[in-house]
PDB file of C-alpha atoms in Angstrom:
ATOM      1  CA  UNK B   1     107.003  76.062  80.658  1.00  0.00           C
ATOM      2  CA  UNK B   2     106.489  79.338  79.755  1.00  0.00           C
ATOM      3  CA  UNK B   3     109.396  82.199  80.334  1.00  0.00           C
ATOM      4  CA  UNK B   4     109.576  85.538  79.646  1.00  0.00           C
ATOM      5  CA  UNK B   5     112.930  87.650  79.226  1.00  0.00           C
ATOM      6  CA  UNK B   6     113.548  91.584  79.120  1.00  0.00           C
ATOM      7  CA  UNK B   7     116.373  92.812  77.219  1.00  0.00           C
ATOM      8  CA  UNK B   8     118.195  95.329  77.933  1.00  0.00           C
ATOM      9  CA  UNK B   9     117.879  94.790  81.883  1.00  0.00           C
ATOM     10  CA  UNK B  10     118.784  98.770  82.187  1.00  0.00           C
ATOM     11  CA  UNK B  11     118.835 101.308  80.190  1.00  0.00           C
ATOM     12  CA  UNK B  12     120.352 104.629  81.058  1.00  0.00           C
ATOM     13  CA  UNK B  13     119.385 107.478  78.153  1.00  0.00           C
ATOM     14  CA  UNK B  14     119.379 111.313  78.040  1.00  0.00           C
ATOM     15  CA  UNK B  15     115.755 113.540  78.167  1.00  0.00           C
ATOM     16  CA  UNK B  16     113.882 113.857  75.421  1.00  0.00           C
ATOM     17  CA  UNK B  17     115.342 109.926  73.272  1.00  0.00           C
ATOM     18  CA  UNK B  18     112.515 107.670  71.765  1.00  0.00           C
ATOM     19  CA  UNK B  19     113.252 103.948  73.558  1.00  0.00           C
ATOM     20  CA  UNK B  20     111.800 100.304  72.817  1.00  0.00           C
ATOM     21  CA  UNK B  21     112.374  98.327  75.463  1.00  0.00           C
ATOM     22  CA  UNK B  22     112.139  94.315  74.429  1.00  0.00           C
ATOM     23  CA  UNK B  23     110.373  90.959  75.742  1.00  0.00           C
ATOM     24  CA  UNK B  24     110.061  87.987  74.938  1.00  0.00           C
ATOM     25  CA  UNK B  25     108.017  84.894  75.985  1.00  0.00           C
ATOM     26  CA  UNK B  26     108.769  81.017  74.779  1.00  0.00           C
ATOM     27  CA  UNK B  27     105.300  79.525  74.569  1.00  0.00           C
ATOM     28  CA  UNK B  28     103.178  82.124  72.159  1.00  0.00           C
ATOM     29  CA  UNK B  29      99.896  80.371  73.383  1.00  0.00           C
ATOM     30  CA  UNK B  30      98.742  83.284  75.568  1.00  0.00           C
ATOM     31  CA  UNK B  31      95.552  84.988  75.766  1.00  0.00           C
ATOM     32  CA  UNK B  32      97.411  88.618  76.713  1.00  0.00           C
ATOM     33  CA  UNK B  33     100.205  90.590  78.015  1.00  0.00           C
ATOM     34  CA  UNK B  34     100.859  93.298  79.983  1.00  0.00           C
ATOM     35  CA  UNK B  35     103.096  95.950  80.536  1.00  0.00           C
ATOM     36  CA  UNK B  36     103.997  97.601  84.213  1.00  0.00           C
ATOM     37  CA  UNK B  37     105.671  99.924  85.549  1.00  0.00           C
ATOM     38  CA  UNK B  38     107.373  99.606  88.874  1.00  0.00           C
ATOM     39  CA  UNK B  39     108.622 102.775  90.724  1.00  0.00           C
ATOM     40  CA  UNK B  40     111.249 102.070  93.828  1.00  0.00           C
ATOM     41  CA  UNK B  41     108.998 101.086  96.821  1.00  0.00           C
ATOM     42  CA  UNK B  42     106.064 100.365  95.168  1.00  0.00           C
ATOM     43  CA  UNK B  43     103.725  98.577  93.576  1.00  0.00           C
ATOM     44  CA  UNK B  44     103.085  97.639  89.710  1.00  0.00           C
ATOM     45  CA  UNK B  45     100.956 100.132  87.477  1.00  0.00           C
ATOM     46  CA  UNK B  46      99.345  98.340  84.597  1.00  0.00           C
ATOM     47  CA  UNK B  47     100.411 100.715  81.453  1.00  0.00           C
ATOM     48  CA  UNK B  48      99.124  98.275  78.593  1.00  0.00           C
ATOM     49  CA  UNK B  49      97.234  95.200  78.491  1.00  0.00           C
ATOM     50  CA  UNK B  50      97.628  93.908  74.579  1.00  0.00           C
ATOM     51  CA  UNK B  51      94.638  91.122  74.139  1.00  0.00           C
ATOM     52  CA  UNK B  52      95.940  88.119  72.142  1.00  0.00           C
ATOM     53  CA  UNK B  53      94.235  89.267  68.994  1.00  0.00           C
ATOM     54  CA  UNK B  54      95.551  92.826  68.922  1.00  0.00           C
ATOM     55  CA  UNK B  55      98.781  93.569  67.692  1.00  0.00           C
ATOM     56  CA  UNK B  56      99.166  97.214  69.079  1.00  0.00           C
ATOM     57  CA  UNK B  57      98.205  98.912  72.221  1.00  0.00           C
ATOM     58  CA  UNK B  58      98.495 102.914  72.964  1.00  0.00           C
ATOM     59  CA  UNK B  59      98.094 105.162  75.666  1.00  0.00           C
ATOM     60  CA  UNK B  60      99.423 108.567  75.324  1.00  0.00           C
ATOM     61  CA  UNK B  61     103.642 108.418  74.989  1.00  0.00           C
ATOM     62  CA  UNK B  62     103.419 104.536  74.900  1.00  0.00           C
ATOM     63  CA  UNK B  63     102.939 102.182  72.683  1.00  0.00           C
ATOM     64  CA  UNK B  64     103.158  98.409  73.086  1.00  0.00           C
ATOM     65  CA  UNK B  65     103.101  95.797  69.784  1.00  0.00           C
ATOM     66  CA  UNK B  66     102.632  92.141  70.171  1.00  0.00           C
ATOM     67  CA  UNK B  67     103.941  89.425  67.590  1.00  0.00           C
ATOM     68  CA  UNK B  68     102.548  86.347  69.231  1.00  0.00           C
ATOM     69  CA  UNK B  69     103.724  84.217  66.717  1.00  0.00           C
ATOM     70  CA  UNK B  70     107.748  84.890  67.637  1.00  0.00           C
ATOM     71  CA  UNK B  71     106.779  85.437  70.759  1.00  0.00           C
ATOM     72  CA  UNK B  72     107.794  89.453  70.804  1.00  0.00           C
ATOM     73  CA  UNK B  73     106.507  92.375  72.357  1.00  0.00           C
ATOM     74  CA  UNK B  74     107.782  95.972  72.557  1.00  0.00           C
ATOM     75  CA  UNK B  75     107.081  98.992  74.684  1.00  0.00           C
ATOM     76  CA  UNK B  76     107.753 102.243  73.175  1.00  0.00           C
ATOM     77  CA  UNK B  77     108.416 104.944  75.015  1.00  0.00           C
ATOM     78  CA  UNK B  78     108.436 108.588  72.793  1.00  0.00           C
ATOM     79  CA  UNK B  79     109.549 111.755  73.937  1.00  0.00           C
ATOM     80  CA  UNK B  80     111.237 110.446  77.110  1.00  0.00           C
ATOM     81  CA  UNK B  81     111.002 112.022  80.341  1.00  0.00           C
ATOM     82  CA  UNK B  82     113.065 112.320  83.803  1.00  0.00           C
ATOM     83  CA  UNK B  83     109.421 111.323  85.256  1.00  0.00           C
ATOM     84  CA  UNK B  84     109.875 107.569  82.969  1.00  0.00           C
ATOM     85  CA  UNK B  85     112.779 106.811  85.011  1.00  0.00           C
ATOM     86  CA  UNK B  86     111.428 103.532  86.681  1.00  0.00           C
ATOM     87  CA  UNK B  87     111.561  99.448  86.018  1.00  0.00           C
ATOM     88  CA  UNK B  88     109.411  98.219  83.773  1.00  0.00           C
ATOM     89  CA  UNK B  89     107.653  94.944  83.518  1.00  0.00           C
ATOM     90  CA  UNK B  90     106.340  92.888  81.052  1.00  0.00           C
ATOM     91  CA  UNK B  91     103.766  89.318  81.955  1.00  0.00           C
ATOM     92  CA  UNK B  92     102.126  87.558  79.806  1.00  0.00           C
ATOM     93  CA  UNK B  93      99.246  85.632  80.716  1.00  0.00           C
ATOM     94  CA  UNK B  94      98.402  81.886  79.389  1.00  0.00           C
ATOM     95  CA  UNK B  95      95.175  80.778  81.214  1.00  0.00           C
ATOM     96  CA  UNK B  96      96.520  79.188  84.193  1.00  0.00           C
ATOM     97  CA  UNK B  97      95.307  82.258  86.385  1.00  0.00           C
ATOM     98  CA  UNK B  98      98.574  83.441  86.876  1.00  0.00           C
ATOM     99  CA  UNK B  99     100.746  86.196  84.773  1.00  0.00           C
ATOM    100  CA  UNK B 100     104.868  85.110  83.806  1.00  0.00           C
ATOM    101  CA  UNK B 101     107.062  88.369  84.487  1.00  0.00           C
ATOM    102  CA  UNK B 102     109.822  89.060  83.295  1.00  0.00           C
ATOM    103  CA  UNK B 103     112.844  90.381  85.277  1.00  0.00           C
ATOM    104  CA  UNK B 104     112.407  93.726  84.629  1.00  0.00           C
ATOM    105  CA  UNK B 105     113.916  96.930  82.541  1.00  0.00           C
ATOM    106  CA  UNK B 106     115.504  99.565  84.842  1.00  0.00           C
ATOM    107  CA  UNK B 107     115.288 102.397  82.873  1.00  0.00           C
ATOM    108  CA  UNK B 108     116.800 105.948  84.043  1.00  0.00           C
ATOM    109  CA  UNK B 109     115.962 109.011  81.709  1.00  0.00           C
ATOM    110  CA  UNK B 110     118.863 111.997  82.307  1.00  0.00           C
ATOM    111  CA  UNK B 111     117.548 115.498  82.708  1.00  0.00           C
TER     112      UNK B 111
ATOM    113  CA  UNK Q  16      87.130 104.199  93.950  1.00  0.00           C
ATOM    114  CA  UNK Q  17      89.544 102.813  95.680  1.00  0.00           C
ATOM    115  CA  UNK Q  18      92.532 100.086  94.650  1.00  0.00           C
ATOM    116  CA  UNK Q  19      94.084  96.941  96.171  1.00  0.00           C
ATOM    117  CA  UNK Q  20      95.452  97.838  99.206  1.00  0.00           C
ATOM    118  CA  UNK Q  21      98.087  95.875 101.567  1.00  0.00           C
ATOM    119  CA  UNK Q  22      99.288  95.897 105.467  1.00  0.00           C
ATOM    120  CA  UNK Q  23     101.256  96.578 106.568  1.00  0.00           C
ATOM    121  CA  UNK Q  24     103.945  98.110 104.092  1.00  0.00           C
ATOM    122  CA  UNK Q  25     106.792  96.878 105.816  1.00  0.00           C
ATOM    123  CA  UNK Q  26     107.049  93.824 108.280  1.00  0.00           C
ATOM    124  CA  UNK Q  27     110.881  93.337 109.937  1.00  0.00           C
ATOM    125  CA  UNK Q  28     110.938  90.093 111.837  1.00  0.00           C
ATOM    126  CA  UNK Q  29     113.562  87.817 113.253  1.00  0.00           C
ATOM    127  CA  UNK Q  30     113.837  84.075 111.842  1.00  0.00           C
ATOM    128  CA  UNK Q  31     111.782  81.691 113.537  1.00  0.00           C
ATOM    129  CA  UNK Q  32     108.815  84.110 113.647  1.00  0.00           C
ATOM    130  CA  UNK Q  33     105.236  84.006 112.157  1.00  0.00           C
ATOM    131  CA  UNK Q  34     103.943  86.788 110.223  1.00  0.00           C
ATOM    132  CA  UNK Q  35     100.913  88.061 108.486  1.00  0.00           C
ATOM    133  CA  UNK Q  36     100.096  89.797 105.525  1.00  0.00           C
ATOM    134  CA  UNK Q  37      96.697  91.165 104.868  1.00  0.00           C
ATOM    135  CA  UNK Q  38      95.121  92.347 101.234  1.00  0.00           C
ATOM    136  CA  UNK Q  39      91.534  94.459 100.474  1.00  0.00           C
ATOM    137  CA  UNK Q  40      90.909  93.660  96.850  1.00  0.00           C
ATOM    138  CA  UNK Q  41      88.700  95.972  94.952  1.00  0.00           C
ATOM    139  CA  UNK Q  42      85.674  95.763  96.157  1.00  0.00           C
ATOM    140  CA  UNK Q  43      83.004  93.468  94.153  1.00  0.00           C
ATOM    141  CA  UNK Q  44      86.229  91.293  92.852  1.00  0.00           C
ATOM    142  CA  UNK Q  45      85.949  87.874  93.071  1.00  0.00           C
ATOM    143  CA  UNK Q  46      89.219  86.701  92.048  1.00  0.00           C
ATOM    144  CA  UNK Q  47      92.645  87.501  94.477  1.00  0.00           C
ATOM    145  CA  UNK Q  48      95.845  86.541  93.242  1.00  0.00           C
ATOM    146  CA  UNK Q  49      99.386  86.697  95.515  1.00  0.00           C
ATOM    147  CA  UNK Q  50     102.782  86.886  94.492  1.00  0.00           C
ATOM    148  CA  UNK Q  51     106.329  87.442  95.347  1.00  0.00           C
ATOM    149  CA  UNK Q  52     108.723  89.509  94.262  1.00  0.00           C
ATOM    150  CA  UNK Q  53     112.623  89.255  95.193  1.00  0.00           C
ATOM    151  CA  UNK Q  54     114.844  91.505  94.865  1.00  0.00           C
ATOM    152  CA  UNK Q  55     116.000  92.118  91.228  1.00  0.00           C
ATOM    153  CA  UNK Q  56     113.503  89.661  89.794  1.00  0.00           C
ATOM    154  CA  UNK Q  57     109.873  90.101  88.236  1.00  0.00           C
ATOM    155  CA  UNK Q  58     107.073  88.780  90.502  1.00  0.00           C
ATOM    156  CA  UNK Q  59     106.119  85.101  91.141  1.00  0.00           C
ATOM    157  CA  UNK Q  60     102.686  83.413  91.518  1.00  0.00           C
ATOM    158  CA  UNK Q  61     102.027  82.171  94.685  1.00  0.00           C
ATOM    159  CA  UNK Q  62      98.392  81.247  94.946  1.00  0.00           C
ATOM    160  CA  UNK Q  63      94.471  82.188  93.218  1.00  0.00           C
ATOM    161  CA  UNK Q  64      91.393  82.706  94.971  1.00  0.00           C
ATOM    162  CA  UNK Q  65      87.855  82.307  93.790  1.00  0.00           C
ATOM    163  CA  UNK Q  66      85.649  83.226  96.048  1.00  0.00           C
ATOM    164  CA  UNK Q  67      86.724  81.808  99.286  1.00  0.00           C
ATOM    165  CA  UNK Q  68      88.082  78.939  98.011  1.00  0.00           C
ATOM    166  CA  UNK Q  69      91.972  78.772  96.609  1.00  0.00           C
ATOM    167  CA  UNK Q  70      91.304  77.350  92.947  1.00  0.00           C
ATOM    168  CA  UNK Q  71      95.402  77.201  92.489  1.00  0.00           C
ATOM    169  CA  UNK Q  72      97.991  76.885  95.288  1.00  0.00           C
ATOM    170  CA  UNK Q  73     100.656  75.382  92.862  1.00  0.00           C
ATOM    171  CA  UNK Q  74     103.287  78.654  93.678  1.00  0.00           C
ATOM    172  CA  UNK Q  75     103.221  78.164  97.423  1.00  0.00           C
ATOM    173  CA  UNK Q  76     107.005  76.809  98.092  1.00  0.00           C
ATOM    174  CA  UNK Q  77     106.251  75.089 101.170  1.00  0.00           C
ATOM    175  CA  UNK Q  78     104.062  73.954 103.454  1.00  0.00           C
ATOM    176  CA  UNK Q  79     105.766  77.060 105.998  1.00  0.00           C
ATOM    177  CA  UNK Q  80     103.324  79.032 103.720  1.00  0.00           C
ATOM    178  CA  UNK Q  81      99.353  79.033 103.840  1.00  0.00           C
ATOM    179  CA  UNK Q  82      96.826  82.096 102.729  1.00  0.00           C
ATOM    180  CA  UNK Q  83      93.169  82.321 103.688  1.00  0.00           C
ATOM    181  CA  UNK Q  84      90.270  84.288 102.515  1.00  0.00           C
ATOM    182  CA  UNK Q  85      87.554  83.323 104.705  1.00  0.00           C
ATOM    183  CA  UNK Q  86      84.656  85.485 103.415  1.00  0.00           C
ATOM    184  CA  UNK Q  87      85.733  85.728 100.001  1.00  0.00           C
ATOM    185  CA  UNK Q  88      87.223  89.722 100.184  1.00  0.00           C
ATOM    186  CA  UNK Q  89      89.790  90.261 102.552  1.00  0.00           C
ATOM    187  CA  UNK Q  90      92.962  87.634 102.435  1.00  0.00           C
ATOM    188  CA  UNK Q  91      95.493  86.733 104.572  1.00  0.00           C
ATOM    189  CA  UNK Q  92      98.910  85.456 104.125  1.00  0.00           C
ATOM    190  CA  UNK Q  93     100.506  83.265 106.468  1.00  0.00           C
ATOM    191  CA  UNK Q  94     104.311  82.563 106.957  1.00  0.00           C
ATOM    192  CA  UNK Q  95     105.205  80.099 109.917  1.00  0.00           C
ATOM    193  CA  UNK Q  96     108.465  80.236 111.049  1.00  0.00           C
ATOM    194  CA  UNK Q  97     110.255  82.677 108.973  1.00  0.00           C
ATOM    195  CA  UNK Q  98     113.482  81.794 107.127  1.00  0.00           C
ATOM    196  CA  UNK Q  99     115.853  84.944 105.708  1.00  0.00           C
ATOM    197  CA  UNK Q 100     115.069  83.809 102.114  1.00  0.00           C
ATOM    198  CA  UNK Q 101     111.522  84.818 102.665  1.00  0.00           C
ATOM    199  CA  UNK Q 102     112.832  88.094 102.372  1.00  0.00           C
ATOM    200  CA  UNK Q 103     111.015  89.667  99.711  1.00  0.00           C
ATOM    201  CA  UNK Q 104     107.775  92.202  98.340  1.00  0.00           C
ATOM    202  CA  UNK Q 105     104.283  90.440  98.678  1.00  0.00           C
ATOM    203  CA  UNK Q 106     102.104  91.576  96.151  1.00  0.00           C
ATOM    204  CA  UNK Q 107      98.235  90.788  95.979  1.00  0.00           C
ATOM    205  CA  UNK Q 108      96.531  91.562  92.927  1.00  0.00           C
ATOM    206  CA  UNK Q 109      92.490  91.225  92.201  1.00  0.00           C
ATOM    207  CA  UNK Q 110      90.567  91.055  89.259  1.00  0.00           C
ATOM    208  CA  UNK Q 111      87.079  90.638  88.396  1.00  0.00           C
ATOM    209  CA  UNK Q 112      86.377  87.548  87.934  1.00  0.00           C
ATOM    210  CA  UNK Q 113      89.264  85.856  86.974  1.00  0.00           C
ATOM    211  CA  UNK Q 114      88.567  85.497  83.303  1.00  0.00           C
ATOM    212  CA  UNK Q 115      91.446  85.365  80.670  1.00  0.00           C
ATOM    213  CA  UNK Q 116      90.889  88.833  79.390  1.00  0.00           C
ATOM    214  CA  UNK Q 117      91.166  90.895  82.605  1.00  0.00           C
ATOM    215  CA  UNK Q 118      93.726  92.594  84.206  1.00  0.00           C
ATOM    216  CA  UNK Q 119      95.151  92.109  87.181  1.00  0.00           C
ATOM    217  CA  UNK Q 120      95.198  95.336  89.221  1.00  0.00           C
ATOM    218  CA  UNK Q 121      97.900  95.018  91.642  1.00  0.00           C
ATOM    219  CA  UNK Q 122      98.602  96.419  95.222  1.00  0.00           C
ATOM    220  CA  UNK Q 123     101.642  98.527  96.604  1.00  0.00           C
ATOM    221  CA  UNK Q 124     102.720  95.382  98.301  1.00  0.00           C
ATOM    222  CA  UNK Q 125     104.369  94.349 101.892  1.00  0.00           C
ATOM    223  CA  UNK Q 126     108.300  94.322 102.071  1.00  0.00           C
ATOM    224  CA  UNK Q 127     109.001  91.601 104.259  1.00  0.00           C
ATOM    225  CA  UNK Q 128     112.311  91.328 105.878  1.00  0.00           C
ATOM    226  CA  UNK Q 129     113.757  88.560 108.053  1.00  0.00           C
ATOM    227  CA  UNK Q 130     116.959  88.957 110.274  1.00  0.00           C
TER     228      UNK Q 130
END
């Protein structure tokens, strides 16, 4: 059964820090993963969607590695902003139509 | 164009209750996924739809839970007689087609609470 865990589960850090927040998933037969982003109240936002043949994903500030083989992935977060402040999410998805979350990164960036 | 969306946002209800929770995929997307979130915790599959048919009902926790999608766009979410652990987000996601290499776009979700 596949789980996924996020480590730290918050993360408090002052304007301006480079941050890697962690996961990682038991059964590295997946096809991809995803990061989100989950402000209070709402919804996810996809950030990164690493295919199971990539290693690396990035979109502006962030960048997200996979390591399917120990079953790692970071997100990297540069230049850190009051405006990051959110949770973050990481799934991974195996083929069984359904993504594995993790529990979630709180993250709070200090102006 | 536009995203997933959900109604209503919020639901309060008292125990015993049925409730309803409605989701617009993106339009043209055949596969609609549901899940719940509690608090603290990441989100957790409930059901897939392809089409009008639900290909995977394995996260539904009981049988107090049922979802529809009768025309294969809009679906519905049914609770029969609410409990207070129901308490939670409900989050419907959509995707293409449900292959292995798409993404999921997800809605803003329906906090359901039960007194």
């Amino acid at each position: 059964k596949q789980e996924v865990t996020q480590i730290p589960a918050a993360l408090s850090v002052p304007e301006g820090e480079n941050l890697v927040l962690n996961c990682s998933f038991t059964d590295s037969a997946i096809y991809n993963l995803q990061w989100f982003r989950q402000d209070p109240g709402k919804g996810l936002t996809s950030l990164l969607l690493i295919q199971s043949s990539q290693r690396e994903q990035t979109s502006g500030r962030l960048n997200a590695s996979l390591d399917k083989s120990s079953g790692r992935s970071t997100l990297y977060i540069a230049a850190s902003q009051p405006g990051d402040s959110a949770t973050y999410l990481c799934a991974v998805y195996s083929g069984t139509y359904k993504y594995i979350f993790g529990t979630g990164t709180r993250l709070k960036v200090l102006a | 164009g536009a995203g997933v969306s959900q109604t209503p946002s919020n639901k309060v209800t008292e125990k015993g209750k049925y409730v309803e929770l409605r989701c617009d995929p993106i339009s043209g997307h055949t596969a609609l996924y549901w899940y719940r979130q509690s608090l603290g915790q990441g989100p957790e599959f409930l059901i897939y739809f392809q089409g009008t048919g639900a290909a995977d009902d394995s996260g539904l926790p009981n049988d107090r839970f049922f979802a529809v999608r009768p025309e294969g766009s809009v679906s519905t979410l049914k609770i029969q007689r609410t409990e207070r652990g129901d308490s939670a987000v409900y989050l419907c996601a959509s995707s293409l087609g449900g292959g292995n290499q798409e993404t999921q776009y997800f809605g803003p979700g329906t906090r359901l609470l039960v007194l």
